[in-house]
């Protein structure tokens, strides 16, 4: 996408029936509910506060 936005001509090949690979979403549960159809959260793990050590220590809730 970055190349296309920069004005370069690109060709995208998709092996699946729909574009997006593991970063797709769809209306599996009905109108108005969009579900993740793949492992879209994995790329976000690189900047996760838990992984980078910037997460506050856990606190216990309840008695």
mmCIF file as Biopython writes it, N, C-alpha, C and O atoms, coordinates in Angstrom:
data_model
#
loop_
_atom_site.group_PDB
_atom_site.id
_atom_site.type_symbol
_atom_site.label_atom_id
_atom_site.label_alt_id
_atom_site.label_comp_id
_atom_site.label_asym_id
_atom_site.label_entity_id
_atom_site.label_seq_id
_atom_site.pdbx_PDB_ins_code
_atom_site.Cartn_x
_atom_site.Cartn_y
_atom_site.Cartn_z
_atom_site.occupancy
_atom_site.B_iso_or_equiv
_atom_site.auth_seq_id
_atom_site.auth_asym_id
_atom_site.pdbx_PDB_model_num
ATOM 1   N N  . UNK A ? 1  ? 0.819   -1.187  0.000  1.0 0.0 1  A 1 
ATOM 2   C CA . UNK A ? 1  ? 0.000   0.000   0.000  1.0 0.0 1  A 1 
ATOM 3   C C  . UNK A ? 1  ? 0.865   1.254   0.000  1.0 0.0 1  A 1 
ATOM 4   O O  . UNK A ? 1  ? 0.513   2.261   -0.614 1.0 0.0 1  A 1 
ATOM 5   N N  . UNK A ? 2  ? 1.987   1.187   0.684  1.0 0.0 2  A 1 
ATOM 6   C CA . UNK A ? 2  ? 2.853   2.352   0.742  1.0 0.0 2  A 1 
ATOM 7   C C  . UNK A ? 2  ? 3.385   2.695   -0.644 1.0 0.0 2  A 1 
ATOM 8   O O  . UNK A ? 2  ? 3.508   3.868   -0.995 1.0 0.0 2  A 1 
ATOM 9   N N  . UNK A ? 3  ? 3.701   1.665   -1.433 1.0 0.0 3  A 1 
ATOM 10  C CA . UNK A ? 3  ? 4.197   1.911   -2.784 1.0 0.0 3  A 1 
ATOM 11  C C  . UNK A ? 3  ? 3.115   2.525   -3.665 1.0 0.0 3  A 1 
ATOM 12  O O  . UNK A ? 3  ? 3.382   3.452   -4.430 1.0 0.0 3  A 1 
ATOM 13  N N  . UNK A ? 4  ? 1.890   2.005   -3.555 1.0 0.0 4  A 1 
ATOM 14  C CA . UNK A ? 4  ? 0.784   2.546   -4.342 1.0 0.0 4  A 1 
ATOM 15  C C  . UNK A ? 4  ? 0.490   3.983   -3.938 1.0 0.0 4  A 1 
ATOM 16  O O  . UNK A ? 4  ? 0.246   4.831   -4.796 1.0 0.0 4  A 1 
ATOM 17  N N  . UNK A ? 5  ? 0.512   4.261   -2.661 1.0 0.0 5  A 1 
ATOM 18  C CA . UNK A ? 5  ? 0.274   5.638   -2.195 1.0 0.0 5  A 1 
ATOM 19  C C  . UNK A ? 5  ? 1.371   6.585   -2.666 1.0 0.0 5  A 1 
ATOM 20  O O  . UNK A ? 5  ? 1.131   7.779   -2.846 1.0 0.0 5  A 1 
ATOM 21  N N  . UNK A ? 6  ? 2.573   6.051   -2.864 1.0 0.0 6  A 1 
ATOM 22  C CA . UNK A ? 6  ? 3.683   6.871   -3.340 1.0 0.0 6  A 1 
ATOM 23  C C  . UNK A ? 6  ? 3.622   7.075   -4.854 1.0 0.0 6  A 1 
ATOM 24  O O  . UNK A ? 6  ? 4.474   7.760   -5.420 1.0 0.0 6  A 1 
ATOM 25  N N  . UNK A ? 7  ? 2.612   6.480   -5.519 1.0 0.0 7  A 1 
ATOM 26  C CA . UNK A ? 7  ? 2.440   6.682   -6.950 1.0 0.0 7  A 1 
ATOM 27  C C  . UNK A ? 7  ? 3.026   5.599   -7.828 1.0 0.0 7  A 1 
ATOM 28  O O  . UNK A ? 7  ? 2.989   5.710   -9.054 1.0 0.0 7  A 1 
ATOM 29  N N  . UNK A ? 8  ? 3.568   4.548   -7.223 1.0 0.0 8  A 1 
ATOM 30  C CA . UNK A ? 8  ? 4.121   3.448   -8.011 1.0 0.0 8  A 1 
ATOM 31  C C  . UNK A ? 8  ? 3.022   2.473   -8.408 1.0 0.0 8  A 1 
ATOM 32  O O  . UNK A ? 8  ? 2.035   2.313   -7.690 1.0 0.0 8  A 1 
ATOM 33  N N  . UNK A ? 9  ? 3.194   1.830   -9.541 1.0 0.0 9  A 1 
ATOM 34  C CA . UNK A ? 9  ? 2.222   0.832   -9.982 1.0 0.0 9  A 1 
ATOM 35  C C  . UNK A ? 9  ? 2.503   -0.480  -9.274 1.0 0.0 9  A 1 
ATOM 36  O O  . UNK A ? 9  ? 3.638   -0.956  -9.277 1.0 0.0 9  A 1 
ATOM 37  N N  . UNK A ? 10 ? 1.483   -1.068  -8.670 1.0 0.0 10 A 1 
ATOM 38  C CA . UNK A ? 10 ? 1.634   -2.325  -7.948 1.0 0.0 10 A 1 
ATOM 39  C C  . UNK A ? 10 ? 0.582   -3.316  -8.417 1.0 0.0 10 A 1 
ATOM 40  O O  . UNK A ? 10 ? -0.494  -2.921  -8.868 1.0 0.0 10 A 1 
ATOM 41  N N  . UNK A ? 11 ? 0.888   -4.594  -8.314 1.0 0.0 11 A 1 
ATOM 42  C CA . UNK A ? 11 ? -0.055  -5.669  -8.600 1.0 0.0 11 A 1 
ATOM 43  C C  . UNK A ? 11 ? -0.146  -6.539  -7.359 1.0 0.0 11 A 1 
ATOM 44  O O  . UNK A ? 11 ? 0.869   -6.996  -6.831 1.0 0.0 11 A 1 
ATOM 45  N N  . UNK A ? 12 ? -1.365  -6.764  -6.899 1.0 0.0 12 A 1 
ATOM 46  C CA . UNK A ? 12 ? -1.586  -7.566  -5.695 1.0 0.0 12 A 1 
ATOM 47  C C  . UNK A ? 12 ? -2.147  -8.920  -6.105 1.0 0.0 12 A 1 
ATOM 48  O O  . UNK A ? 12 ? -3.116  -8.991  -6.862 1.0 0.0 12 A 1 
ATOM 49  N N  . UNK A ? 13 ? -1.547  -9.986  -5.612 1.0 0.0 13 A 1 
ATOM 50  C CA . UNK A ? 13 ? -2.017  -11.346 -5.873 1.0 0.0 13 A 1 
ATOM 51  C C  . UNK A ? 13 ? -2.532  -11.916 -4.557 1.0 0.0 13 A 1 
ATOM 52  O O  . UNK A ? 13 ? -1.824  -11.892 -3.550 1.0 0.0 13 A 1 
ATOM 53  N N  . UNK A ? 14 ? -3.753  -12.424 -4.561 1.0 0.0 14 A 1 
ATOM 54  C CA . UNK A ? 14 ? -4.363  -12.986 -3.353 1.0 0.0 14 A 1 
ATOM 55  C C  . UNK A ? 14 ? -4.722  -14.438 -3.621 1.0 0.0 14 A 1 
ATOM 56  O O  . UNK A ? 14 ? -5.419  -14.745 -4.589 1.0 0.0 14 A 1 
ATOM 57  N N  . UNK A ? 15 ? -4.244  -15.333 -2.760 1.0 0.0 15 A 1 
ATOM 58  C CA . UNK A ? 15 ? -4.519  -16.755 -2.933 1.0 0.0 15 A 1 
ATOM 59  C C  . UNK A ? 15 ? -5.926  -17.126 -2.474 1.0 0.0 15 A 1 
ATOM 60  O O  . UNK A ? 15 ? -6.508  -18.087 -2.978 1.0 0.0 15 A 1 
ATOM 61  N N  . UNK A ? 16 ? -6.471  -16.382 -1.535 1.0 0.0 16 A 1 
ATOM 62  C CA . UNK A ? 16 ? -7.782  -16.697 -0.986 1.0 0.0 16 A 1 
ATOM 63  C C  . UNK A ? 16 ? -8.920  -16.137 -1.822 1.0 0.0 16 A 1 
ATOM 64  O O  . UNK A ? 16 ? -8.700  -15.427 -2.804 1.0 0.0 16 A 1 
ATOM 65  N N  . UNK A ? 17 ? -10.127 -16.466 -1.420 1.0 0.0 17 A 1 
ATOM 66  C CA . UNK A ? 17 ? -11.324 -15.990 -2.117 1.0 0.0 17 A 1 
ATOM 67  C C  . UNK A ? 17 ? -11.548 -14.495 -1.900 1.0 0.0 17 A 1 
ATOM 68  O O  . UNK A ? 17 ? -12.153 -13.826 -2.738 1.0 0.0 17 A 1 
ATOM 69  N N  . UNK A ? 18 ? -11.057 -13.972 -0.771 1.0 0.0 18 A 1 
ATOM 70  C CA . UNK A ? 18 ? -11.240 -12.557 -0.451 1.0 0.0 18 A 1 
ATOM 71  C C  . UNK A ? 18 ? -9.888  -11.959 -0.078 1.0 0.0 18 A 1 
ATOM 72  O O  . UNK A ? 18 ? -9.035  -12.655 0.472  1.0 0.0 18 A 1 
ATOM 73  N N  . UNK A ? 19 ? -9.686  -10.684 -0.370 1.0 0.0 19 A 1 
ATOM 74  C CA . UNK A ? 19 ? -8.409  -10.056 -0.029 1.0 0.0 19 A 1 
ATOM 75  C C  . UNK A ? 19 ? -8.255  -9.858  1.475  1.0 0.0 19 A 1 
ATOM 76  O O  . UNK A ? 19 ? -9.240  -9.759  2.207  1.0 0.0 19 A 1 
ATOM 77  N N  . UNK A ? 20 ? -7.009  -9.803  1.919  1.0 0.0 20 A 1 
ATOM 78  C CA . UNK A ? 20 ? -6.757  -9.479  3.315  1.0 0.0 20 A 1 
ATOM 79  C C  . UNK A ? 20 ? -5.934  -10.490 4.073  1.0 0.0 20 A 1 
ATOM 80  O O  . UNK A ? 20 ? -5.342  -10.149 5.096  1.0 0.0 20 A 1 
ATOM 81  N N  . UNK A ? 21 ? -5.878  -11.713 3.610  1.0 0.0 21 A 1 
ATOM 82  C CA . UNK A ? 21 ? -5.115  -12.734 4.324  1.0 0.0 21 A 1 
ATOM 83  C C  . UNK A ? 21 ? -5.602  -12.900 5.757  1.0 0.0 21 A 1 
ATOM 84  O O  . UNK A ? 21 ? -6.798  -13.054 6.001  1.0 0.0 21 A 1 
ATOM 85  N N  . UNK A ? 22 ? -4.664  -12.867 6.705  1.0 0.0 22 A 1 
ATOM 86  C CA . UNK A ? 22 ? -5.022  -13.040 8.117  1.0 0.0 22 A 1 
ATOM 87  C C  . UNK A ? 22 ? -5.526  -11.757 8.745  1.0 0.0 22 A 1 
ATOM 88  O O  . UNK A ? 22 ? -5.854  -11.748 9.931  1.0 0.0 22 A 1 
ATOM 89  N N  . UNK A ? 23 ? -5.596  -10.681 7.991  1.0 0.0 23 A 1 
ATOM 90  C CA . UNK A ? 23 ? -6.067  -9.394  8.529  1.0 0.0 23 A 1 
ATOM 91  C C  . UNK A ? 23 ? -7.442  -9.042  7.981  1.0 0.0 23 A 1 
ATOM 92  O O  . UNK A ? 23 ? -7.710  -7.881  7.672  1.0 0.0 23 A 1 
ATOM 93  N N  . UNK A ? 24 ? -8.306  -10.030 7.859  1.0 0.0 24 A 1 
ATOM 94  C CA . UNK A ? 24 ? -9.656  -9.791  7.331  1.0 0.0 24 A 1 
ATOM 95  C C  . UNK A ? 24 ? -10.665 -9.713  8.467  1.0 0.0 24 A 1 
ATOM 96  O O  . UNK A ? 24 ? -10.409 -10.175 9.579  1.0 0.0 24 A 1 
ATOM 97  N N  . UNK A ? 25 ? -11.800 -9.129  8.172  1.0 0.0 25 A 1 
ATOM 98  C CA . UNK A ? 25 ? -12.925 -9.106  9.104  1.0 0.0 25 A 1 
ATOM 99  C C  . UNK A ? 25 ? -14.198 -9.321  8.307  1.0 0.0 25 A 1 
ATOM 100 O O  . UNK A ? 25 ? -14.225 -9.114  7.094  1.0 0.0 25 A 1 
ATOM 101 N N  . UNK A ? 26 ? -15.256 -9.739  8.997  1.0 0.0 26 A 1 
ATOM 102 C CA . UNK A ? 26 ? -16.517 -10.002 8.315  1.0 0.0 26 A 1 
ATOM 103 C C  . UNK A ? 26 ? -17.674 -10.017 9.277  1.0 0.0 26 A 1 
ATOM 104 O O  . UNK A ? 26 ? -17.489 -10.035 10.494 1.0 0.0 26 A 1 
ATOM 105 N N  . UNK A ? 27 ? -18.880 -10.009 8.720  1.0 0.0 27 A 1 
ATOM 106 C CA . UNK A ? 27 ? -20.107 -10.000 9.521  1.0 0.0 27 A 1 
ATOM 107 C C  . UNK A ? 27 ? -20.587 -11.436 9.753  1.0 0.0 27 A 1 
ATOM 108 O O  . UNK A ? 27 ? -21.551 -11.881 9.130  1.0 0.0 27 A 1 
ATOM 109 N N  . UNK A ? 28 ? -19.916 -12.149 10.642 1.0 0.0 28 A 1 
ATOM 110 C CA . UNK A ? 28 ? -20.270 -13.544 10.924 1.0 0.0 28 A 1 
ATOM 111 C C  . UNK A ? 28 ? -21.452 -13.663 11.872 1.0 0.0 28 A 1 
ATOM 112 O O  . UNK A ? 28 ? -22.216 -14.625 11.798 1.0 0.0 28 A 1 
ATOM 113 N N  . UNK A ? 29 ? -21.605 -12.693 12.758 1.0 0.0 29 A 1 
ATOM 114 C CA . UNK A ? 29 ? -22.619 -12.785 13.816 1.0 0.0 29 A 1 
ATOM 115 C C  . UNK A ? 29 ? -23.858 -11.952 13.529 1.0 0.0 29 A 1 
ATOM 116 O O  . UNK A ? 29 ? -24.727 -11.817 14.391 1.0 0.0 29 A 1 
ATOM 117 N N  . UNK A ? 30 ? -23.948 -11.399 12.338 1.0 0.0 30 A 1 
ATOM 118 C CA . UNK A ? 30 ? -25.112 -10.603 11.979 1.0 0.0 30 A 1 
ATOM 119 C C  . UNK A ? 30 ? -24.745 -9.170  11.669 1.0 0.0 30 A 1 
ATOM 120 O O  . UNK A ? 30 ? -23.601 -8.748  11.836 1.0 0.0 30 A 1 
ATOM 121 N N  . UNK A ? 31 ? -25.733 -8.438  11.217 1.0 0.0 31 A 1 
ATOM 122 C CA . UNK A ? 31 ? -25.545 -7.039  10.836 1.0 0.0 31 A 1 
ATOM 123 C C  . UNK A ? 31 ? -25.109 -6.199  12.039 1.0 0.0 31 A 1 
ATOM 124 O O  . UNK A ? 31 ? -25.676 -6.318  13.126 1.0 0.0 31 A 1 
ATOM 125 N N  . UNK A ? 32 ? -24.116 -5.363  11.841 1.0 0.0 32 A 1 
ATOM 126 C CA . UNK A ? 32 ? -23.644 -4.479  12.904 1.0 0.0 32 A 1 
ATOM 127 C C  . UNK A ? 32 ? -22.546 -5.062  13.770 1.0 0.0 32 A 1 
ATOM 128 O O  . UNK A ? 32 ? -21.969 -4.350  14.592 1.0 0.0 32 A 1 
ATOM 129 N N  . UNK A ? 33 ? -22.239 -6.360  13.603 1.0 0.0 33 A 1 
ATOM 130 C CA . UNK A ? 33 ? -21.180 -6.999  14.391 1.0 0.0 33 A 1 
ATOM 131 C C  . UNK A ? 33 ? -20.092 -7.452  13.430 1.0 0.0 33 A 1 
ATOM 132 O O  . UNK A ? 33 ? -20.331 -8.296  12.566 1.0 0.0 33 A 1 
ATOM 133 N N  . UNK A ? 34 ? -18.902 -6.895  13.581 1.0 0.0 34 A 1 
ATOM 134 C CA . UNK A ? 34 ? -17.789 -7.253  12.706 1.0 0.0 34 A 1 
ATOM 135 C C  . UNK A ? 34 ? -16.799 -8.098  13.501 1.0 0.0 34 A 1 
ATOM 136 O O  . UNK A ? 34 ? -16.345 -7.690  14.570 1.0 0.0 34 A 1 
ATOM 137 N N  . UNK A ? 35 ? -16.469 -9.266  12.983 1.0 0.0 35 A 1 
ATOM 138 C CA . UNK A ? 35 ? -15.590 -10.209 13.666 1.0 0.0 35 A 1 
ATOM 139 C C  . UNK A ? 35 ? -14.245 -10.306 12.966 1.0 0.0 35 A 1 
ATOM 140 O O  . UNK A ? 35 ? -14.165 -10.186 11.743 1.0 0.0 35 A 1 
ATOM 141 N N  . UNK A ? 36 ? -13.195 -10.522 13.735 1.0 0.0 36 A 1 
ATOM 142 C CA . UNK A ? 36 ? -11.851 -10.738 13.213 1.0 0.0 36 A 1 
ATOM 143 C C  . UNK A ? 36 ? -11.799 -12.144 12.625 1.0 0.0 36 A 1 
ATOM 144 O O  . UNK A ? 36 ? -12.158 -13.106 13.305 1.0 0.0 36 A 1 
ATOM 145 N N  . UNK A ? 37 ? -11.363 -12.280 11.385 1.0 0.0 37 A 1 
ATOM 146 C CA . UNK A ? 37 ? -11.317 -13.588 10.725 1.0 0.0 37 A 1 
ATOM 147 C C  . UNK A ? 37 ? -9.923  -14.199 10.704 1.0 0.0 37 A 1 
ATOM 148 O O  . UNK A ? 37 ? -9.728  -15.260 10.110 1.0 0.0 37 A 1 
ATOM 149 N N  . UNK A ? 38 ? -8.975  -13.567 11.323 1.0 0.0 38 A 1 
ATOM 150 C CA . UNK A ? 38 ? -7.616  -14.094 11.296 1.0 0.0 38 A 1 
ATOM 151 C C  . UNK A ? 38 ? -6.813  -13.577 12.471 1.0 0.0 38 A 1 
ATOM 152 O O  . UNK A ? 38 ? -7.358  -13.079 13.456 1.0 0.0 38 A 1 
ATOM 153 N N  . UNK A ? 39 ? -5.537  -13.705 12.343 1.0 0.0 39 A 1 
ATOM 154 C CA . UNK A ? 39 ? -4.631  -13.328 13.424 1.0 0.0 39 A 1 
ATOM 155 C C  . UNK A ? 39 ? -4.182  -11.877 13.280 1.0 0.0 39 A 1 
ATOM 156 O O  . UNK A ? 39 ? -2.981  -11.608 13.250 1.0 0.0 39 A 1 
ATOM 157 N N  . UNK A ? 40 ? -5.106  -10.953 13.193 1.0 0.0 40 A 1 
ATOM 158 C CA . UNK A ? 40 ? -4.767  -9.551  12.967 1.0 0.0 40 A 1 
ATOM 159 C C  . UNK A ? 40 ? -4.082  -8.909  14.164 1.0 0.0 40 A 1 
ATOM 160 O O  . UNK A ? 40 ? -3.416  -7.885  14.008 1.0 0.0 40 A 1 
ATOM 161 N N  . UNK A ? 41 ? -4.225  -9.472  15.339 1.0 0.0 41 A 1 
ATOM 162 C CA . UNK A ? 41 ? -3.628  -8.854  16.528 1.0 0.0 41 A 1 
ATOM 163 C C  . UNK A ? 41 ? -2.145  -9.181  16.667 1.0 0.0 41 A 1 
ATOM 164 O O  . UNK A ? 41 ? -1.446  -8.486  17.403 1.0 0.0 41 A 1 
ATOM 165 N N  . UNK A ? 42 ? -1.646  -10.193 16.002 1.0 0.0 42 A 1 
ATOM 166 C CA . UNK A ? 42 ? -0.243  -10.571 16.156 1.0 0.0 42 A 1 
ATOM 167 C C  . UNK A ? 42 ? 0.740   -9.457  15.829 1.0 0.0 42 A 1 
ATOM 168 O O  . UNK A ? 42 ? 1.699   -9.274  16.579 1.0 0.0 42 A 1 
ATOM 169 N N  . UNK A ? 43 ? 0.548   -8.691  14.730 1.0 0.0 43 A 1 
ATOM 170 C CA . UNK A ? 43 ? 1.498   -7.606  14.461 1.0 0.0 43 A 1 
ATOM 171 C C  . UNK A ? 43 ? 1.523   -6.560  15.566 1.0 0.0 43 A 1 
ATOM 172 O O  . UNK A ? 43 ? 2.539   -5.893  15.764 1.0 0.0 43 A 1 
ATOM 173 N N  . UNK A ? 44 ? 0.430   -6.410  16.279 1.0 0.0 44 A 1 
ATOM 174 C CA . UNK A ? 44 ? 0.371   -5.414  17.350 1.0 0.0 44 A 1 
ATOM 175 C C  . UNK A ? 44 ? 1.160   -5.852  18.575 1.0 0.0 44 A 1 
ATOM 176 O O  . UNK A ? 44 ? 1.472   -5.026  19.433 1.0 0.0 44 A 1 
ATOM 177 N N  . UNK A ? 45 ? 1.485   -7.126  18.672 1.0 0.0 45 A 1 
ATOM 178 C CA . UNK A ? 45 ? 2.239   -7.620  19.822 1.0 0.0 45 A 1 
ATOM 179 C C  . UNK A ? 45 ? 3.615   -6.992  19.946 1.0 0.0 45 A 1 
ATOM 180 O O  . UNK A ? 45 ? 4.161   -6.914  21.046 1.0 0.0 45 A 1 
ATOM 181 N N  . UNK A ? 46 ? 4.178   -6.546  18.845 1.0 0.0 46 A 1 
ATOM 182 C CA . UNK A ? 46 ? 5.507   -5.937  18.862 1.0 0.0 46 A 1 
ATOM 183 C C  . UNK A ? 46 ? 5.520   -4.671  19.711 1.0 0.0 46 A 1 
ATOM 184 O O  . UNK A ? 46 ? 6.518   -4.384  20.373 1.0 0.0 46 A 1 
ATOM 185 N N  . UNK A ? 47 ? 4.441   -3.921  19.703 1.0 0.0 47 A 1 
ATOM 186 C CA . UNK A ? 47 ? 4.381   -2.670  20.460 1.0 0.0 47 A 1 
ATOM 187 C C  . UNK A ? 47 ? 3.513   -2.777  21.710 1.0 0.0 47 A 1 
ATOM 188 O O  . UNK A ? 47 ? 3.193   -1.766  22.335 1.0 0.0 47 A 1 
ATOM 189 N N  . UNK A ? 48 ? 3.139   -3.981  22.069 1.0 0.0 48 A 1 
ATOM 190 C CA . UNK A ? 48 ? 2.290   -4.188  23.236 1.0 0.0 48 A 1 
ATOM 191 C C  . UNK A ? 48 ? 2.978   -3.694  24.510 1.0 0.0 48 A 1 
ATOM 192 O O  . UNK A ? 48 ? 4.155   -3.989  24.722 1.0 0.0 48 A 1 
ATOM 193 N N  . UNK A ? 49 ? 2.261   -2.942  25.369 1.0 0.0 49 A 1 
ATOM 194 C CA . UNK A ? 49 ? 2.850   -2.506  26.632 1.0 0.0 49 A 1 
ATOM 195 C C  . UNK A ? 49 ? 3.298   -3.675  27.501 1.0 0.0 49 A 1 
ATOM 196 O O  . UNK A ? 49 ? 4.259   -3.552  28.261 1.0 0.0 49 A 1 
ATOM 197 N N  . UNK A ? 50 ? 2.612   -4.800  27.394 1.0 0.0 50 A 1 
ATOM 198 C CA . UNK A ? 50 ? 2.990   -5.975  28.178 1.0 0.0 50 A 1 
ATOM 199 C C  . UNK A ? 50 ? 4.347   -6.495  27.702 1.0 0.0 50 A 1 
ATOM 200 O O  . UNK A ? 50 ? 5.209   -6.815  28.521 1.0 0.0 50 A 1 
ATOM 201 N N  . UNK A ? 51 ? 4.537   -6.580  26.409 1.0 0.0 51 A 1 
ATOM 202 C CA . UNK A ? 51 ? 5.784   -7.109  25.853 1.0 0.0 51 A 1 
ATOM 203 C C  . UNK A ? 51 ? 6.951   -6.146  26.032 1.0 0.0 51 A 1 
ATOM 204 O O  . UNK A ? 51 ? 8.083   -6.583  26.241 1.0 0.0 51 A 1 
ATOM 205 N N  . UNK A ? 52 ? 6.693   -4.851  25.955 1.0 0.0 52 A 1 
ATOM 206 C CA . UNK A ? 52 ? 7.773   -3.871  26.037 1.0 0.0 52 A 1 
ATOM 207 C C  . UNK A ? 52 ? 8.093   -3.456  27.471 1.0 0.0 52 A 1 
ATOM 208 O O  . UNK A ? 52 ? 9.008   -2.665  27.697 1.0 0.0 52 A 1 
ATOM 209 N N  . UNK A ? 53 ? 7.343   -3.987  28.444 1.0 0.0 53 A 1 
ATOM 210 C CA . UNK A ? 53 ? 7.618   -3.675  29.840 1.0 0.0 53 A 1 
ATOM 211 C C  . UNK A ? 53 ? 7.055   -2.340  30.304 1.0 0.0 53 A 1 
ATOM 212 O O  . UNK A ? 53 ? 7.406   -1.867  31.385 1.0 0.0 53 A 1 
ATOM 213 N N  . UNK A ? 54 ? 6.186   -1.724  29.507 1.0 0.0 54 A 1 
ATOM 214 C CA . UNK A ? 54 ? 5.600   -0.444  29.888 1.0 0.0 54 A 1 
ATOM 215 C C  . UNK A ? 54 ? 4.222   -0.597  30.517 1.0 0.0 54 A 1 
ATOM 216 O O  . UNK A ? 54 ? 3.498   0.386   30.677 1.0 0.0 54 A 1 
ATOM 217 N N  . UNK A ? 55 ? 3.866   -1.800  30.866 1.0 0.0 55 A 1 
ATOM 218 C CA . UNK A ? 55 ? 2.554   -2.057  31.452 1.0 0.0 55 A 1 
ATOM 219 C C  . UNK A ? 55 ? 2.647   -1.933  32.973 1.0 0.0 55 A 1 
ATOM 220 O O  . UNK A ? 55 ? 3.583   -2.460  33.576 1.0 0.0 55 A 1 
ATOM 221 N N  . UNK A ? 56 ? 1.694   -1.247  33.600 1.0 0.0 56 A 1 
ATOM 222 C CA . UNK A ? 56 ? 1.723   -1.172  35.061 1.0 0.0 56 A 1 
ATOM 223 C C  . UNK A ? 56 ? 1.547   -2.556  35.669 1.0 0.0 56 A 1 
ATOM 224 O O  . UNK A ? 56 ? 0.959   -3.437  35.041 1.0 0.0 56 A 1 
ATOM 225 N N  . UNK A ? 57 ? 2.051   -2.758  36.891 1.0 0.0 57 A 1 
ATOM 226 C CA . UNK A ? 57 ? 1.891   -4.080  37.512 1.0 0.0 57 A 1 
ATOM 227 C C  . UNK A ? 57 ? 0.420   -4.407  37.705 1.0 0.0 57 A 1 
ATOM 228 O O  . UNK A ? 57 ? -0.393  -3.509  37.928 1.0 0.0 57 A 1 
ATOM 229 N N  . UNK A ? 58 ? 0.073   -5.678  37.622 1.0 0.0 58 A 1 
ATOM 230 C CA . UNK A ? 58 ? -1.338  -6.067  37.786 1.0 0.0 58 A 1 
ATOM 231 C C  . UNK A ? 58 ? -1.835  -5.783  39.186 1.0 0.0 58 A 1 
ATOM 232 O O  . UNK A ? 58 ? -1.075  -5.818  40.153 1.0 0.0 58 A 1 
ATOM 233 N N  . UNK A ? 59 ? -3.122  -5.502  39.278 1.0 0.0 59 A 1 
ATOM 234 C CA . UNK A ? 59 ? -3.753  -5.304  40.577 1.0 0.0 59 A 1 
ATOM 235 C C  . UNK A ? 59 ? -4.848  -6.328  40.740 1.0 0.0 59 A 1 
ATOM 236 O O  . UNK A ? 59 ? -5.498  -6.706  39.765 1.0 0.0 59 A 1 
ATOM 237 N N  . UNK A ? 60 ? -5.059  -6.776  41.940 1.0 0.0 60 A 1 
ATOM 238 C CA . UNK A ? 60 ? -6.112  -7.752  42.213 1.0 0.0 60 A 1 
ATOM 239 C C  . UNK A ? 60 ? -7.428  -7.034  42.432 1.0 0.0 60 A 1 
ATOM 240 O O  . UNK A ? 60 ? -7.491  -6.035  43.149 1.0 0.0 60 A 1 
ATOM 241 N N  . UNK A ? 61 ? -8.462  -7.542  41.819 1.0 0.0 61 A 1 
ATOM 242 C CA . UNK A ? 61 ? -9.794  -6.982  41.982 1.0 0.0 61 A 1 
ATOM 243 C C  . UNK A ? 61 ? -10.622 -7.948  42.810 1.0 0.0 61 A 1 
ATOM 244 O O  . UNK A ? 61 ? -10.542 -9.163  42.631 1.0 0.0 61 A 1 
ATOM 245 N N  . UNK A ? 62 ? -11.398 -7.413  43.693 1.0 0.0 62 A 1 
ATOM 246 C CA . UNK A ? 62 ? -12.269 -8.250  44.504 1.0 0.0 62 A 1 
ATOM 247 C C  . UNK A ? 62 ? -11.678 -8.506  45.881 1.0 0.0 62 A 1 
ATOM 248 O O  . UNK A ? 62 ? -10.648 -7.936  46.241 1.0 0.0 62 A 1 
ATOM 249 N N  . UNK A ? 63 ? -12.349 -9.383  46.660 1.0 0.0 63 A 1 
ATOM 250 C CA . UNK A ? 63 ? -11.896 -9.637  48.044 1.0 0.0 63 A 1 
ATOM 251 C C  . UNK A ? 63 ? -10.566 -10.378 48.119 1.0 0.0 63 A 1 
ATOM 252 O O  . UNK A ? 63 ? -10.074 -10.654 49.212 1.0 0.0 63 A 1 
#
